[in-house]
XYZ file of C-alpha atoms in Angstrom:
183
model
C 32.859 9.944 -21.132
C 29.383 9.521 -20.157
C 27.924 7.948 -16.811
C 24.676 5.720 -16.976
C 22.577 5.699 -14.241
C 20.399 2.942 -13.103
C 17.702 3.606 -11.836
C 16.144 1.563 -8.744
C 12.948 0.053 -10.046
C 10.015 0.709 -8.364
C 6.670 -0.434 -6.485
C 5.156 -2.525 -9.938
C 8.072 -3.106 -11.419
C 8.904 -7.053 -11.933
C 12.133 -8.822 -12.699
C 13.366 -11.518 -13.092
C 16.233 -13.377 -10.318
C 16.737 -17.051 -10.624
C 13.582 -19.234 -11.704
C 11.705 -16.781 -10.750
C 9.584 -13.834 -11.252
C 9.281 -11.043 -8.479
C 7.617 -7.650 -7.995
C 8.262 -4.814 -5.718
C 5.810 -4.313 -3.145
C 7.635 -1.179 -1.639
C 10.280 0.623 -2.622
C 12.821 2.304 -0.296
C 13.413 6.005 -0.261
C 16.888 7.006 -0.589
C 17.976 3.330 -1.044
C 21.426 2.257 -0.884
C 22.094 -0.865 -3.376
C 22.283 -2.689 0.481
C 18.186 -1.826 1.056
C 15.726 -1.063 -2.246
C 12.197 -2.367 -0.588
C 10.152 -5.404 -0.884
C 8.944 -7.690 -3.268
C 6.865 -10.638 -3.201
C 7.042 -13.748 -6.209
C 5.296 -13.932 -9.106
C 2.846 -16.542 -9.971
C 4.807 -18.881 -11.949
C 2.506 -18.758 -15.432
C 4.388 -21.797 -16.714
C 3.914 -24.038 -13.595
C 5.173 -27.175 -15.132
C 8.137 -25.824 -15.227
C 8.884 -25.670 -11.975
C 10.868 -28.574 -10.040
C 12.747 -30.299 -7.614
C 13.244 -28.137 -4.692
C 12.758 -24.755 -4.823
C 13.887 -22.487 -1.763
C 12.002 -18.947 -1.598
C 14.950 -16.816 -0.839
C 15.333 -14.254 1.821
C 16.609 -11.139 -0.675
C 16.983 -10.994 -4.501
C 19.107 -8.770 -6.392
C 17.852 -6.419 -9.047
C 20.154 -4.146 -11.063
C 22.498 -4.145 -8.399
C 19.752 -3.368 -5.194
C 19.071 -5.469 -2.983
C 15.020 -6.564 -1.812
C 14.012 -8.861 0.610
C 11.412 -11.247 -0.275
C 8.237 -11.318 2.163
C 4.996 -12.444 0.134
C 4.275 -15.983 -1.392
C 0.652 -14.976 -3.385
C -2.441 -16.382 -3.774
C -2.560 -19.705 -6.211
C 2.158 -18.901 -7.042
C 2.674 -21.616 -7.653
C -0.593 -23.833 -7.868
C -0.788 -27.185 -9.965
C 3.449 -27.021 -9.537
C 3.448 -31.331 -9.950
C 6.863 -31.783 -10.117
C 7.376 -29.421 -6.923
C 8.947 -31.959 -4.356
C 10.490 -29.773 -1.719
C 10.262 -25.873 -0.486
C 11.651 -24.157 1.933
C 10.640 -20.813 3.024
C 13.679 -18.613 4.067
C 12.817 -15.987 7.244
C 11.758 -12.720 5.409
C 8.690 -14.416 4.576
C 5.830 -13.277 6.499
C 2.229 -14.300 4.653
C 1.898 -17.816 2.035
C -0.776 -16.947 0.017
C -4.035 -18.470 -0.842
C -4.171 -21.832 -3.210
C -0.538 -20.633 -3.321
C 0.998 -24.642 -3.298
C -2.509 -26.607 -3.874
C -2.156 -29.272 -6.219
C 1.642 -29.432 -6.030
C 1.056 -33.617 -5.739
C 4.513 -34.783 -5.729
C 5.375 -32.418 -2.822
C 7.358 -34.196 0.321
C 8.625 -31.630 2.604
C 8.086 -27.762 3.604
C 10.049 -25.788 5.746
C 8.555 -22.973 7.101
C 11.013 -19.729 7.901
C 11.092 -18.497 11.321
C 8.735 -14.894 9.668
C 5.552 -16.681 9.049
C 2.994 -14.874 9.803
C -0.360 -16.391 7.894
C -1.247 -19.233 5.666
C -3.961 -18.438 4.041
C -6.851 -20.716 2.901
C -6.229 -23.572 1.069
C -2.497 -23.317 0.048
C -1.096 -26.685 0.803
C -4.811 -28.030 0.084
C -4.391 -31.544 -2.160
C -0.772 -32.128 -1.819
C -1.097 -35.728 -1.424
C 2.289 -36.503 -0.763
C 2.886 -33.388 1.519
C 4.661 -36.319 4.745
C 7.240 -33.437 6.492
C 6.124 -29.869 7.200
C 8.708 -27.422 9.470
C 7.279 -24.149 11.006
C 10.299 -22.053 12.697
C 8.186 -19.174 13.018
C 7.163 -17.847 16.677
C 5.246 -15.699 15.265
C 2.553 -17.330 13.032
C -1.509 -15.546 14.405
C -3.111 -17.193 11.666
C -3.909 -20.579 9.464
C -7.112 -19.983 7.463
C -9.525 -22.933 6.336
C -8.439 -25.925 5.027
C -5.120 -24.907 4.881
C -3.526 -28.256 4.986
C -6.485 -30.267 3.125
C -5.853 -33.444 1.546
C -1.570 -33.603 2.706
C -0.287 -37.352 3.411
C -2.598 -38.857 6.105
C 0.156 -39.454 7.921
C 2.079 -35.689 8.079
C 4.132 -34.952 10.749
C 4.662 -30.860 11.270
C 7.378 -29.730 13.567
C 6.889 -26.472 15.314
C 8.624 -24.463 17.961
C 7.922 -26.068 21.793
C 7.419 -23.165 23.026
C 4.405 -23.351 20.968
C 3.012 -26.701 20.693
C -0.079 -25.890 22.484
C -0.726 -22.589 20.684
C -0.144 -24.201 17.019
C -1.848 -27.384 17.857
C -5.136 -24.984 18.780
C -4.593 -22.660 15.144
C -4.083 -26.180 13.748
C -6.777 -27.892 14.636
C -9.966 -28.076 11.765
C -7.515 -26.314 8.924
C -8.167 -29.629 6.567
C -5.432 -32.207 8.989
C -6.303 -35.213 8.428
C -6.227 -37.779 12.527
C -3.551 -39.863 11.680
C -1.447 -35.986 11.391
C 0.845 -35.978 14.397
C 2.088 -32.548 15.384
C 5.326 -32.198 17.225
C 7.659 -30.602 18.984
C-alpha cells in the first residue's frame, strides 16, 4: 500500500474554510499540524452572500494544518450590505482600509485583543453601526475616516486603562460629536 502525503499549504496559497477564503501569509518551517503559519482573510468576491453574523476566527484549518488568522485586508467585506454583526477574534492584528466600508446593515462590531491598527475608512458609511467594543490594549493607530458616517449615537467601549489614550487616537477619525467613547 502507498501512503499519500499531503503537503502543507505554502505562502501565497489560498483555501476555503467555512464561509471565507484565506491566503497563507507565512508558512512555518518544520510545520506540525498544530502550527503551520499565518493567514489573511481574502477579499470576498460576492459580498452579497455574506449576511447576518460573521466571526473572524482565531485559527483555521486546511489539509490538517492550523493557521492563525492575523489580517483582514483592505476592501475584504466592502459593500456587504446584509452583514449585521462582526466578531474579530484576538489573533487579528490589523483591519485594512475600507475593510467593512459600506456595510449598511452592520450594527455591532467586537474587535479582539490583538488589533494594533485600523486603516483608513475601515468602517466608513456603516450608518447603523451603533455598538463597537474594542478589547485590544495594543491599539496604536486608527487612520483617517476609519469611523466616518457611523450611527450618530454610536458607543465605543474600550479598556478602562486605555480610555484617555484611545479617546486621543479615535479623535478626528470621522466620529460625530454625539458618539460616546466609554470604558
